[in-house]
Structure formats: structure tokens, C-alpha cells
Amino acid sequence: MSQAPRTVLLTGASGVVGRSLLREWRRRPDGGGLRLLPASHHADVPEAPDRTVTLDLTADRLGLDADSYAALADEVDVVIHSAGLTEWGLPAERYEPINVAGTRRIVEFAERAGAAVHFMSTAFVAALDDGAPKPLSEGNVCRNYISSKRAAEQVLADSWLPHTVFRPTNLVGDSVDGWTAQPQIVQLMSAWIGRGRAPYIPAHPGIRMDFVPQDLLSKAVLTAIELGEEEGDFWVTYGDEAMDVDGCLAVLVKHAAERGRTLRPPAIVPPETLDEDELARLPPMSRSYLSVLRDVSEVTWCSGGVLPTSMPLLRERYDVPEVQDTDAYLRSLTYAAEHLS
């Protein structure tokens, strides 16, 4: 007699990671023995099966009445917690209700359900590690977001609930076809650079441009659940395998050529040479993107120039294929140009 599939509650199902997880789940024979139950606050989930649930991470009982909350807890065996506020540059208090208090409510729900939690964090927390080689500046555009993810990780650690933490770097499209649910910062800034709009690229010397295809994260998470894994921290990054800044620009030059354009790579300059008065005279988009490039470079620089990685383990144990990051990046750019422009 076959075993009934385990029910996996997926928060943030309408987001980039959530939709990638659903897409990867559908690729697997019989869903890998898992039944995914997508949850979203208000947005549609095109990849979802027939049933979805509406949850509010900022409300008691996730916005459900007592009976519905108890019924859902009785149904769920595992939780993938992917919901959160991911936009950079917001005040710290904006992240607290969703990323931190929301994670606390997910922990309460999982304790009621007797379920393990698989949490989607960020590799950028490495920049706030106590052993980080350099302190991250207080005004860094990523800092408040990273801090909220670090605090959410601590909520899980303090709970003693069975859990894993997955820490992806910046995600790009699917490694096979470049698909993504919506353009993210990598695609948006790449398009800007690829159109020749960047006067220069602020980047610390020797850092790696660590972009990971979203399906590699999805494969790792689903395989861990299929194997019954309930503990571990996993850095979903390329680490020292990642392309450097010159390699990233070479991909952009190739992509531009494939679109019939000639791109002259902008110069790479030390971030500390950026002049605030000069930035203020640039068009708003250029000013914003250059500031973000500077701050993201600082995050990697404060992490030692190369992000920590669990990629060898993920390949060996969690069905993650070996994919060249430059190839995946190019596919992602092509998909974005053809479907998301």
C-alpha cells in the first residue's frame, strides 16, 4: 500500500522563489511524494494546483479563524517558509511585521502542526556575521533587509523547532530555459548596463558576482524534504566558482551582440571614489543603480569578497546539477529580454 503524500505548506507561493518551487515540484514524477499547498496573502499563483490558502503573516493565527487554523495545522506535515518582504532600502520597522514577527507566527503554527520548517533566508547575512572581516556600513541599502533575515533565523534557532535554513544569493532565471516569474534586481540592472546606460561600475577589487539559477534552490529544498532532512544551514551560492566582475560584463557584451547591439564594457572603479555631488547630477535611475551596485559590492566585500558556499554538498546530496553560472546568467537575460521587457 503506497504511503499518502506529505502535505507541504508553502508560504510566499506567489513570489519568485515560491513559483519556482511549484514549477520544480510539477516537474517531478508524482510530485516527489509531496503535496504542495500554496499560501499567499493576496496575489494569484499561476503555477498552483487547484487549492490555495490565504494567509496573513502579520495577523494572529495567520489571519484564520480558530477552527480553520486548527484544521490547517492538522493537515500540514512540513512548512516551506518563503514569504517575506524582500525589497531593499526600507526602514527597519517595515521589515519587522512580516520578516521577523511573521516568522514567529510560522514557528507557532509549525509547533501546533508538529511540522519541520524550511526557511528561505539570504546569503547576504554573511556580511553581518560576528566574524565578518569588515563591518557593513549603517547606511547600506541592503542592511535593514539583511538584519531582518538574520533576526528571523534567530527566531527559528531559539524555537528548537526542527528546521533548515537555505541562504541563496541573488537569483536569476531557471538554468534550463531562463524562466522567472518576474524581473528581479539582477535582470533590471543588467538590462540597464546592457543598454549602455552605466557610466562605470563601482565594485571592490576581486569580488565575485554570485548569481544562482532559481531552480537550483528549488531542487535543493524539495530534495531535502523528500529525504526527510530537518536540520542544516545551506549557502546556495557559487562561492569561489562564481564569475568575477569582468566575467559578468563579458556575458552582458555577448547578450548585447545577440540582440544586435554593440556594448562597450563600462570601466570598473573603486566604490570609495564615487562622488555624491556627481551622483546627484545623474538621472534618477542611474543614481539609484550605481548606489545599489556600490552597496551590494560592499556586502560581498564585507563577506570576504567571496560568499560562503554549500554548493559541493548540494550537488552531492540534494540533486543539484552542475551548471555554469555564466550560461545560466545569459539564459536569464535572454528570457527577460524576450518575455519581461
Coordinates of C-alpha atoms in Angstrom, one line a residue:
M1 CA 0.0 0.0 0.0
S2 CA 1.5 3.3 -1.1
Q3 CA 2.1 6.0 1.5
A4 CA 0.0 9.1 1.4
P5 CA 2.0 12.2 0.2
R6 CA 3.2 14.5 2.8
T7 CA 1.5 17.9 2.8
V8 CA 3.9 20.9 2.5
L9 CA 2.6 24.4 3.2
L10 CA 4.4 26.8 1.0
T11 CA 4.2 30.4 2.2
G12 CA 5.0 33.2 -0.3
A13 CA 3.8 31.0 -3.1
S14 CA 3.2 34.0 -5.4
G15 CA 6.8 35.2 -5.1
V16 CA 9.8 34.4 -7.3
V17 CA 11.0 31.6 -5.1
G18 CA 7.5 30.2 -4.4
R19 CA 6.6 30.0 -8.0
S20 CA 9.9 28.4 -8.9
L21 CA 9.3 25.8 -6.2
L22 CA 5.9 25.0 -7.6
R23 CA 7.3 24.7 -11.1
E24 CA 10.1 22.4 -9.9
W25 CA 7.6 20.3 -7.9
R26 CA 5.4 19.9 -11.1
R27 CA 8.5 18.6 -12.9
R28 CA 8.9 15.7 -10.5
P29 CA 7.1 12.3 -11.0
D30 CA 4.2 12.2 -8.6
G31 CA 5.5 15.5 -7.1
G32 CA 8.3 13.6 -5.4
G33 CA 5.8 12.1 -2.9
L34 CA 4.9 15.6 -1.7
R35 CA 1.6 17.5 -1.9
L36 CA 2.3 21.3 -2.1
L37 CA -0.3 23.6 -0.6
P38 CA 0.5 27.1 -1.8
A39 CA -0.3 30.0 0.5
S40 CA -0.3 33.7 -0.5
H41 CA -1.6 36.9 1.1
H42 CA -3.4 38.4 -1.9
A43 CA -1.6 37.6 -5.2
D44 CA -2.6 34.9 -7.7
V45 CA -0.3 31.9 -8.0
P46 CA -0.5 30.7 -11.7
E47 CA 1.6 27.5 -11.0
A48 CA -0.6 26.4 -8.1
P49 CA -2.7 23.3 -8.1
D50 CA -6.5 23.7 -7.6
R51 CA -6.3 24.7 -4.0
T52 CA -4.6 27.6 -2.4
V53 CA -4.9 29.2 1.1
T54 CA -4.9 32.8 2.0
L55 CA -2.6 33.7 5.0
D56 CA -1.6 36.9 6.6
L57 CA 1.7 36.7 8.4
T58 CA 1.1 40.0 10.2
A59 CA -2.1 38.7 11.9
D60 CA -2.8 36.3 14.8
R61 CA -3.4 32.7 13.7
L62 CA -2.1 33.9 10.2
G63 CA -5.4 35.6 9.7
L64 CA -7.5 32.5 10.1
D65 CA -10.4 31.8 12.5
A66 CA -9.6 29.3 15.2
D67 CA -11.3 26.3 13.5
S68 CA -9.6 27.0 10.2
Y69 CA -6.2 27.4 11.8
A70 CA -6.6 24.1 13.7
A71 CA -7.8 22.3 10.6
L72 CA -4.8 23.6 8.6
A73 CA -2.4 22.6 11.3
D74 CA -3.8 19.1 11.4
E75 CA -3.3 18.8 7.6
V76 CA 0.2 20.1 7.3
D77 CA 3.3 17.9 7.7
V78 CA 6.1 20.3 6.5
V79 CA 6.4 24.1 6.0
I80 CA 8.5 25.9 3.4
H81 CA 8.6 29.5 4.7
S82 CA 9.4 31.7 1.7
A83 CA 7.1 34.6 2.4
G84 CA 8.7 37.9 3.3
L85 CA 9.4 41.5 2.4
T86 CA 12.4 41.4 0.1
E87 CA 12.6 45.0 -1.2
W88 CA 15.8 46.7 -0.2
G89 CA 16.2 50.2 1.2
L90 CA 13.2 50.4 3.5
P91 CA 13.2 51.5 7.2
A92 CA 13.9 48.7 9.7
E93 CA 10.4 48.9 11.1
R94 CA 8.9 48.0 7.7
Y95 CA 10.6 44.5 7.8
E96 CA 9.7 43.6 11.4
P97 CA 6.0 42.7 11.0
I98 CA 6.5 40.3 8.1
N99 CA 10.1 39.0 8.2
V100 CA 10.5 38.7 11.9
A101 CA 7.1 38.6 13.6
G102 CA 5.7 36.7 10.6
T103 CA 8.4 34.0 11.1
R104 CA 7.5 33.8 14.8
R105 CA 3.9 33.1 13.8
I106 CA 5.0 30.4 11.3
V107 CA 7.0 28.8 14.2
E108 CA 3.9 28.9 16.4
F109 CA 1.9 27.3 13.6
A110 CA 4.6 24.6 12.9
E111 CA 4.8 23.8 16.6
R112 CA 1.0 23.3 16.6
A113 CA 1.2 21.1 13.4
G114 CA 4.3 19.2 14.5
A115 CA 6.0 20.2 11.3
A116 CA 9.6 21.0 10.4
V117 CA 10.3 24.4 8.8
H118 CA 12.5 25.0 5.8
F119 CA 13.3 28.7 5.8
M120 CA 14.4 30.9 2.8
S121 CA 16.9 33.4 4.1
T122 CA 19.7 35.2 2.2
A123 CA 23.4 34.6 1.7
F124 CA 23.9 38.3 2.5
V125 CA 23.7 37.6 6.2
A126 CA 27.4 36.7 5.9
A127 CA 28.1 40.4 5.9
L128 CA 26.7 40.7 9.5
D129 CA 28.4 37.7 10.9
D130 CA 30.4 38.3 14.1
G131 CA 33.5 37.1 12.3
A132 CA 33.0 39.2 9.1
P133 CA 36.3 40.7 8.0
K134 CA 34.9 44.2 7.6
P135 CA 31.8 45.9 9.2
L136 CA 28.9 46.7 6.9
S137 CA 28.1 50.4 6.8
E138 CA 25.0 51.5 8.6
G139 CA 23.6 53.2 5.5
N140 CA 24.0 50.2 3.2
V141 CA 20.8 49.8 1.2
C142 CA 20.7 46.1 2.0
R143 CA 21.4 46.3 5.7
N144 CA 17.9 46.5 7.2
Y145 CA 16.6 43.7 4.9
I146 CA 19.6 41.5 5.8
S147 CA 19.2 42.3 9.5
S148 CA 15.5 41.2 9.4
K149 CA 16.5 37.9 7.8
R150 CA 19.2 37.4 10.4
A151 CA 16.7 38.1 13.2
A152 CA 14.2 35.6 11.6
E153 CA 16.9 32.9 11.6
Q154 CA 17.4 33.6 15.3
V155 CA 13.7 33.1 15.9
L156 CA 14.0 29.7 14.4
A157 CA 17.1 28.9 16.3
D158 CA 15.5 29.9 19.6
S159 CA 12.5 27.8 19.0
W160 CA 14.2 24.4 19.0
L161 CA 11.8 23.5 16.2
P162 CA 13.3 21.1 13.5
H163 CA 14.3 23.4 10.7
T164 CA 16.7 24.1 7.9
V165 CA 17.9 27.5 6.6
F166 CA 18.6 28.0 2.9
R167 CA 20.6 31.1 2.1
P168 CA 20.5 31.9 -1.6
T169 CA 22.5 34.7 -3.2
N170 CA 20.9 36.8 -5.9
L171 CA 18.7 34.6 -8.0
V172 CA 18.5 34.5 -11.8
G173 CA 16.2 32.6 -14.1
D174 CA 15.8 28.8 -14.5
S175 CA 19.0 27.1 -15.5
V176 CA 17.3 25.3 -18.4
D177 CA 15.2 28.0 -20.1
G178 CA 15.9 31.2 -18.2
W179 CA 12.3 31.4 -16.9
T180 CA 11.4 33.6 -13.9
A181 CA 8.1 34.8 -12.6
Q182 CA 9.1 38.4 -12.7
P183 CA 12.2 40.5 -13.3
Q184 CA 14.5 40.9 -10.2
I185 CA 17.2 43.3 -9.4
V186 CA 19.8 41.4 -11.4
Q187 CA 17.8 41.4 -14.6
L188 CA 16.8 45.0 -14.2
M189 CA 20.3 46.3 -13.6
S190 CA 21.7 44.0 -16.3
A191 CA 19.3 45.5 -18.8
W192 CA 20.3 49.0 -17.8
I193 CA 24.0 48.2 -18.2
G194 CA 23.4 46.3 -21.4
R195 CA 21.8 49.3 -23.0
G196 CA 25.0 51.3 -22.3
R197 CA 23.5 53.4 -19.6
A198 CA 26.1 52.7 -16.9
P199 CA 28.9 55.4 -16.9
Y200 CA 31.0 53.0 -14.8
I201 CA 30.6 50.0 -12.4
P202 CA 31.5 50.5 -8.8
A203 CA 33.0 47.3 -7.4
H204 CA 35.6 46.3 -4.8
P205 CA 38.6 44.5 -6.3
G206 CA 38.4 40.8 -6.5
I207 CA 34.8 40.3 -5.5
R208 CA 32.6 37.6 -7.2
M209 CA 29.3 38.4 -8.9
D210 CA 27.4 35.4 -7.4
F211 CA 24.2 34.7 -9.3
V212 CA 22.4 31.4 -8.8
P213 CA 19.6 29.9 -11.0
Q214 CA 16.4 29.8 -9.0
D215 CA 15.7 26.1 -9.9
L216 CA 18.9 25.0 -8.1
L217 CA 17.5 26.4 -4.9
S218 CA 14.1 24.7 -5.6
K219 CA 15.8 21.4 -6.3
A220 CA 17.8 21.5 -3.1
V221 CA 14.8 22.4 -0.9
L222 CA 12.4 19.8 -2.4
T223 CA 15.0 17.1 -2.3
A224 CA 15.9 17.8 1.3
I225 CA 12.2 17.5 2.2
E226 CA 11.9 14.2 0.2
L227 CA 14.8 12.8 2.1
G228 CA 13.3 13.9 5.5
E229 CA 16.1 16.3 6.3
E230 CA 15.2 18.6 9.2
E231 CA 18.4 20.4 10.1
G232 CA 21.2 22.2 8.5
D233 CA 22.3 25.6 7.1
F234 CA 22.9 25.7 3.3
W235 CA 24.6 28.5 1.4
V236 CA 23.0 28.4 -2.1
T237 CA 25.9 30.3 -3.8
Y238 CA 28.7 29.6 -6.2
G239 CA 31.3 30.9 -3.8
D240 CA 34.8 30.8 -5.3
E241 CA 33.3 29.3 -8.5
A242 CA 31.3 32.5 -9.2
M243 CA 32.2 34.8 -12.1
D244 CA 34.1 38.0 -11.3
V245 CA 33.0 41.4 -12.5
D246 CA 34.9 41.2 -15.8
G247 CA 33.2 37.8 -16.4
C248 CA 29.8 39.3 -15.7
L249 CA 30.4 42.2 -18.2
A250 CA 31.6 39.7 -20.8
V251 CA 28.2 37.9 -20.6
L252 CA 26.5 41.3 -21.0
V253 CA 28.6 42.1 -24.1
K254 CA 27.7 38.7 -25.6
H255 CA 24.0 39.2 -24.8
A256 CA 24.0 42.6 -26.4
A257 CA 25.6 41.2 -29.5
E258 CA 22.9 38.5 -29.7
R259 CA 20.3 41.3 -29.6
G260 CA 22.1 43.2 -32.4
R261 CA 23.8 45.8 -30.2
T262 CA 27.4 46.6 -29.5
L263 CA 28.2 47.2 -25.9
R264 CA 31.4 48.7 -24.7
P265 CA 32.0 47.5 -21.2
P266 CA 32.0 50.3 -18.7
A267 CA 35.1 50.9 -16.5
I268 CA 35.2 49.2 -13.1
V269 CA 36.0 51.8 -10.4
P270 CA 36.6 51.6 -6.7
P271 CA 33.4 52.3 -4.8
E272 CA 35.1 54.8 -2.5
T273 CA 35.7 57.1 -5.4
L274 CA 32.0 57.7 -6.0
D275 CA 31.4 61.4 -5.5
E276 CA 28.0 62.2 -4.0
D277 CA 27.8 65.5 -5.8
E278 CA 28.5 63.8 -9.1
L279 CA 25.9 61.1 -8.4
A280 CA 23.3 63.8 -7.6
R281 CA 23.7 65.2 -11.1
L282 CA 23.0 61.9 -12.8
P283 CA 19.5 60.8 -13.9
P284 CA 17.5 59.2 -11.1
M285 CA 17.7 55.7 -12.4
S286 CA 21.5 55.9 -12.9
R287 CA 21.9 57.4 -9.5
S288 CA 19.9 54.7 -7.9
Y289 CA 21.5 51.8 -9.7
L290 CA 25.1 53.0 -9.1
S291 CA 24.3 53.3 -5.4
V292 CA 22.9 49.8 -5.3
L293 CA 25.9 48.4 -7.2
R294 CA 28.2 50.1 -4.7
D295 CA 26.3 48.8 -1.7
V296 CA 25.9 45.2 -3.0
S297 CA 29.6 45.2 -3.7
E298 CA 30.2 46.2 -0.1
V299 CA 28.1 43.3 1.1
T300 CA 30.3 40.9 -0.7
W301 CA 33.4 42.7 0.3
C302 CA 32.4 42.5 4.0
S303 CA 31.8 38.8 3.5
G304 CA 35.4 38.4 2.4
G305 CA 34.9 39.1 -1.3
V306 CA 33.5 35.6 -1.9
L307 CA 30.3 34.4 -0.3
P308 CA 30.3 31.1 1.7
T309 CA 29.0 28.2 -0.3
S310 CA 27.4 24.8 0.3
M311 CA 27.3 24.0 -3.5
P312 CA 29.6 20.9 -3.4
L313 CA 27.3 19.4 -0.7
L314 CA 24.1 20.4 -2.5
R315 CA 25.4 18.7 -5.7
E316 CA 26.4 15.6 -3.9
R317 CA 23.4 15.1 -1.7
Y318 CA 20.4 17.2 -2.9
D319 CA 20.2 16.6 -6.6
V320 CA 21.5 20.0 -7.6
P321 CA 23.1 19.8 -11.1
E322 CA 26.4 21.4 -12.0
V323 CA 25.5 24.4 -14.0
Q324 CA 27.9 27.1 -15.3
D325 CA 26.8 30.4 -13.8
T326 CA 27.7 32.4 -16.9
D327 CA 25.5 30.1 -19.1
A328 CA 22.6 30.4 -16.7
Y329 CA 23.0 34.2 -16.5
L330 CA 22.9 34.5 -20.3
R331 CA 19.8 32.4 -20.5
S332 CA 18.2 34.5 -17.8
L333 CA 19.0 37.7 -19.7
T334 CA 17.6 36.2 -22.9
Y335 CA 14.4 35.2 -21.3
A336 CA 13.9 38.6 -19.6
A337 CA 14.5 40.4 -22.9
E338 CA 12.0 38.2 -24.8
H339 CA 9.3 37.9 -22.2
L340 CA 9.6 40.5 -19.4
S341 CA 10.5 43.7 -21.3

